[in-house]
Short mmCIF file of C-alpha atoms in Angstrom, two decimals:
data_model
loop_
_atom_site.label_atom_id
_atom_site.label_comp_id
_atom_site.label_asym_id
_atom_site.label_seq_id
_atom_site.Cartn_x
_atom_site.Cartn_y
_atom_site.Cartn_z
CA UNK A 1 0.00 0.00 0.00
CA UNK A 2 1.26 3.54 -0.75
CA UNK A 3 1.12 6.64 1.17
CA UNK A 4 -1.31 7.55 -0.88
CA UNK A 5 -3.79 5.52 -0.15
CA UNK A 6 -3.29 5.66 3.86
CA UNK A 7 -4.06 9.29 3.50
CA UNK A 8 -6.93 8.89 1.40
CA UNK A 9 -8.00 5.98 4.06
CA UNK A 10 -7.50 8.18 7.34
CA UNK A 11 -9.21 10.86 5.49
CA UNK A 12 -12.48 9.25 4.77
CA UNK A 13 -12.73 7.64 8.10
CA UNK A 14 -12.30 11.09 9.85
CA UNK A 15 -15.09 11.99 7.59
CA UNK A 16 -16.66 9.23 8.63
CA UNK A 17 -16.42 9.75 12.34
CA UNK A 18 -17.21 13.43 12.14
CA UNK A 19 -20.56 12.73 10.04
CA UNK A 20 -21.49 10.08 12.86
CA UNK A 21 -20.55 12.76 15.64
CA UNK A 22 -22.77 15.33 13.77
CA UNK A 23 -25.70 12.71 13.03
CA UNK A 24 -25.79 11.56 16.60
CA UNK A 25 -25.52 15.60 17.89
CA UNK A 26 -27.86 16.57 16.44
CA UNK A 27 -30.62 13.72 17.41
CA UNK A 28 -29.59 14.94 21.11
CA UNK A 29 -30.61 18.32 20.20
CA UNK A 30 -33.93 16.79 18.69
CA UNK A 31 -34.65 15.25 21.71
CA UNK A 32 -33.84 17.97 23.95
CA UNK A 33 -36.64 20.76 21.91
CA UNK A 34 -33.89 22.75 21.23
CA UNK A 35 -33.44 24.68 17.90
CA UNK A 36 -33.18 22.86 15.15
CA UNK A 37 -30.53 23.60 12.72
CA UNK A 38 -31.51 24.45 8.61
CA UNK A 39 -29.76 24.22 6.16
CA UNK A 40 -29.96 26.52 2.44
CA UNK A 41 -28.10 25.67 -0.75
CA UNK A 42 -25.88 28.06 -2.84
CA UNK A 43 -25.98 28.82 -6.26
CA UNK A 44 -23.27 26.38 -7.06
CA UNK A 45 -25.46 23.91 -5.00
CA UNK A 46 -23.55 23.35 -2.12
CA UNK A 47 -25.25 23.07 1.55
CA UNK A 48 -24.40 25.49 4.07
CA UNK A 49 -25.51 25.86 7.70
CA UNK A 50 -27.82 28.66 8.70
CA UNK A 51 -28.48 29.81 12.58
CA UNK A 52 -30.43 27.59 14.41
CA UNK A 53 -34.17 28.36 14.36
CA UNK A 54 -36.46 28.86 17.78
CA UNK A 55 -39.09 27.09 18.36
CA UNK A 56 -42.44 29.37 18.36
CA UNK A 57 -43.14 30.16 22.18
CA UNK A 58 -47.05 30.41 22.75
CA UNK A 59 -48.16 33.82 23.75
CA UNK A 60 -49.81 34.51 27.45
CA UNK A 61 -52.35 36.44 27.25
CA UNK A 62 -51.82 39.68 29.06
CA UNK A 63 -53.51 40.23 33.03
CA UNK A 64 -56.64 41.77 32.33
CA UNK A 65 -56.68 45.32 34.17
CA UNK A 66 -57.27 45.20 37.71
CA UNK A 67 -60.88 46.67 36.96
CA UNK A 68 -61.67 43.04 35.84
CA UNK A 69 -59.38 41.14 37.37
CA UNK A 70 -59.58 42.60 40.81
CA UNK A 71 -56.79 43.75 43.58
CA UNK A 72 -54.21 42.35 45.88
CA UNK A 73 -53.04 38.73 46.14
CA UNK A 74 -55.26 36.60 43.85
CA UNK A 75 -55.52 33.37 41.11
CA UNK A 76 -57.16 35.21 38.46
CA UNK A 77 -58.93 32.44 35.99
CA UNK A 78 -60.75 33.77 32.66
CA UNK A 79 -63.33 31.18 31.13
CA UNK A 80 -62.91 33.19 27.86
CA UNK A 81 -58.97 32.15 27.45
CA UNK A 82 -58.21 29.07 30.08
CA UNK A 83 -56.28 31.08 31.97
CA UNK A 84 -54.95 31.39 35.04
CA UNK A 85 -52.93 34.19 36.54
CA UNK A 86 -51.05 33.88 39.90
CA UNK A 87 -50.86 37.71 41.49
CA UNK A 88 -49.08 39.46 43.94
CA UNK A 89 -49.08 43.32 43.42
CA UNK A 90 -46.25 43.25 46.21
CA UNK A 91 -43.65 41.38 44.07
CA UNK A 92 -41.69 42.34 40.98
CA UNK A 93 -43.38 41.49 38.38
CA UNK A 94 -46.62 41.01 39.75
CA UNK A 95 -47.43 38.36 37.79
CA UNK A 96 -45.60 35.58 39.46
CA UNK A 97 -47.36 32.73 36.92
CA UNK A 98 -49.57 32.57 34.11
CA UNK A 99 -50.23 29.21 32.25
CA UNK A 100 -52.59 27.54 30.21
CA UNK A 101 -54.97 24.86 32.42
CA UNK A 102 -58.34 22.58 30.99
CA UNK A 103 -62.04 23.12 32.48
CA UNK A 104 -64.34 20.60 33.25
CA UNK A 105 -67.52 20.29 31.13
CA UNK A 106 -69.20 22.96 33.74
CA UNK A 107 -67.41 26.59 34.19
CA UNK A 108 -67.67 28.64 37.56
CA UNK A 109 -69.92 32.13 37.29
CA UNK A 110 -67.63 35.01 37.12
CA UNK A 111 -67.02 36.71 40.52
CA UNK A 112 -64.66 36.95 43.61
CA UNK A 113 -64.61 33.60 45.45
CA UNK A 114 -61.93 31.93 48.12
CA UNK A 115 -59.77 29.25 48.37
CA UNK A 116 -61.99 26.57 51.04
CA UNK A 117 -60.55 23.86 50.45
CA UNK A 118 -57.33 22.01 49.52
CA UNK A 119 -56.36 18.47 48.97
CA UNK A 120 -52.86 17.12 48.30
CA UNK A 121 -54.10 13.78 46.75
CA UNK A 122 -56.92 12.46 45.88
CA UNK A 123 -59.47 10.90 42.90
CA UNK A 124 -61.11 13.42 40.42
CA UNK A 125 -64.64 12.85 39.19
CA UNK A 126 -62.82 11.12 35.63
CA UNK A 127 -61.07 8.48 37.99
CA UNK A 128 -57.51 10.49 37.60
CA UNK A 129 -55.15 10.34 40.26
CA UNK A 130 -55.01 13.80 41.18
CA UNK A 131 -52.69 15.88 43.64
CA UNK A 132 -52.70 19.87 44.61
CA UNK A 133 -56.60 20.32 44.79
CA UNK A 134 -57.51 23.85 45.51
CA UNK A 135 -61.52 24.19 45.97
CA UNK A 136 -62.62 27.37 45.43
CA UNK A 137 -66.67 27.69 44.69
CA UNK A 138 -69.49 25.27 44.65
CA UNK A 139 -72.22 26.45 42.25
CA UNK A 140 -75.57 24.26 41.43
CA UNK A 141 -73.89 21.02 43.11
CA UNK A 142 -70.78 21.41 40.86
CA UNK A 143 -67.30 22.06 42.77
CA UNK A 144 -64.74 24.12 41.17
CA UNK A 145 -61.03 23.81 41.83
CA UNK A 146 -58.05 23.56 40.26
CA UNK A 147 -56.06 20.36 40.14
CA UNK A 148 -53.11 18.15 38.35
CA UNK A 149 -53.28 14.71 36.96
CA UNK A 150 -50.35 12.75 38.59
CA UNK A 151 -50.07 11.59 35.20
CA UNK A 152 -50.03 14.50 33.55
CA UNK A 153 -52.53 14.07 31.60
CA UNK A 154 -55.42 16.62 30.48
CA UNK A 155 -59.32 15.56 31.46
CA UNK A 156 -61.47 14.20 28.78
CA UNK A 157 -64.81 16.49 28.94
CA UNK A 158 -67.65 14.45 29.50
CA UNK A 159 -70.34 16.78 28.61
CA UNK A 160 -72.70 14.62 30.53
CA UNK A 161 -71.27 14.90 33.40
CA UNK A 162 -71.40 18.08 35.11
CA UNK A 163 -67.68 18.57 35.95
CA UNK A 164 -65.94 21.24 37.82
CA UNK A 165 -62.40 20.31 37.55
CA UNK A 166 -59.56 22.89 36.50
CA UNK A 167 -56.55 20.65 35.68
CA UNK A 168 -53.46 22.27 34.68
CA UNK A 169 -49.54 20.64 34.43
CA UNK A 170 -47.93 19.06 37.04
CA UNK A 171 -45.66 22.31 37.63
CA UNK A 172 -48.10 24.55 37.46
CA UNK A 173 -50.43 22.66 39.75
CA UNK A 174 -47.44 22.54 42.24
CA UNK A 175 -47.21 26.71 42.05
CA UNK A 176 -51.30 27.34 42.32
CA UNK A 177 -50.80 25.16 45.58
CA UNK A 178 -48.00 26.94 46.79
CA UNK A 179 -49.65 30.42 46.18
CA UNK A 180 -52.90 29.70 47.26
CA UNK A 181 -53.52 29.05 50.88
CA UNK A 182 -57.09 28.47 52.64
CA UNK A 183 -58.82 32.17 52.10
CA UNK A 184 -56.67 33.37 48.84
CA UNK A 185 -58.87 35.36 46.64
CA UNK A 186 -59.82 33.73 43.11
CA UNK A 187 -61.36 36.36 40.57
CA UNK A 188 -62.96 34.55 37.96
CA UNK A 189 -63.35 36.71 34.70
CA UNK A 190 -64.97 36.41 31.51
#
C-alpha cells in the first residue's frame, strides 16, 4: 500500500467519524426541543448551515386590568382564554405565573370567590389520580377547583357529566398550591 492511499484511508474515516458525531448531535438536540438547525443551498449547489431556528413560544395572554381582574393577592382564571394568573401586586413582576390549564364540562360564574378547600391527593370525578386540589366555589352542586393529573394528563370532557375540575400541568399545579392558601382570593373573569 502507498502513502497515498493511507491518507486517502484516514481521510475518509475522519469523515466518517465526524458525520457520525454530527448525526448523533444533532438527534440529542432533537430530543432535547432545542433549535433545530436548517440548512440553504448556494448557487453552485452546495449546503451550508444557517443559525439555528427557535421554536415558536405560545403567547400569554396579558392580566386583564385590575378593573376586571380585581386587587391584591389573587388566582385570576378567565373562562374566555383558560387562563390562570397567579398575582401578587407586592412582588416584581406582579405576575408571578400565568399558564394555560383545561375546564371541566361545567365553568364557575364570574365573581370573587376563596380558596376553602385544599387536597394534596386524591381521585377526580374522571377516575384520575389527582394531587394539589384547591376548591374554590361550589355552584348548582358542581365544585370548582383547580387540580393536576399525577399523570399529567389533560381531562377528557364528558359533557354529561357536570364537571368542575380545572386541571393544569404538574408544575403549574405545584405553584397554584403553593400560592394559594385556605382564604386566597380567586377572581374569575370572563
Amino acid at each position: 500500500m502507498g502513502p497515498g492511499v493511507v491518507v486517502t484511508g484516514l481521510t475518509l474515516g475522519a469523515l466518517a467519524m465526524v458525520s457520525l458525531l454530527a448525526f448523533q448531535a444533532n438527534g440529542a438536540q432533537d430530543r432535547a426541543g432545542g433549535a433545530k438547525p436548517t440548512a440553504t443551498t448556494t448557487a453552485t449547489g452546495t449546503a451550508t448551515a444557517a443559525a439555528p431556528t427557535a421554536a415558536p413560544t405560545p403567547t400569554v395572554p396579558a392580566l386583564p386590568p385590575g378593573a376586571v381582574s380585581g386587587t391584591g393577592i389573587r388566582v385570576v382564571y378567565s373562562v374566555g382564554s383558560h387562563y390562570v394568573w397567579l398575582v401578587d401586586p407586592k412582588k416584581t413582576p406582579q405576575v408571578a405565573a400565568a399558564f394555560p390549564v383545561t375546564p371541566g364540562s361545567v365553568e364557575p360564574a364570574p365573581g370573587s370567590y376563596a380558596v376553602y378547600s385544599r387536597t394534596q391527593t386524591t381521585t377526580g370525578s374522571d377516575g384520575k389520580q389527582i394531587e394539589h386540589v384547591v376548591r374554590f366555589a361550589q355552584q348548582n352542586g358542581v365544585v370548582f377547583g383547580f387540580s393536576a393529573a399525577v399523570d399529567g394528563a389533560t381531562p377528557t370532557v364528558d359533557p354529561s357529566a357536570k364537571t368542575g375540575g380545572i386541571r393544569s400541568g404538574r408544575p403549574e399545579g405545584q405553584l397554584l398550591w403553593d400560592f394559594a392558601p385556605k382564604d386566597t382570593k380567586v377572581v374569575v373573569i370572563a
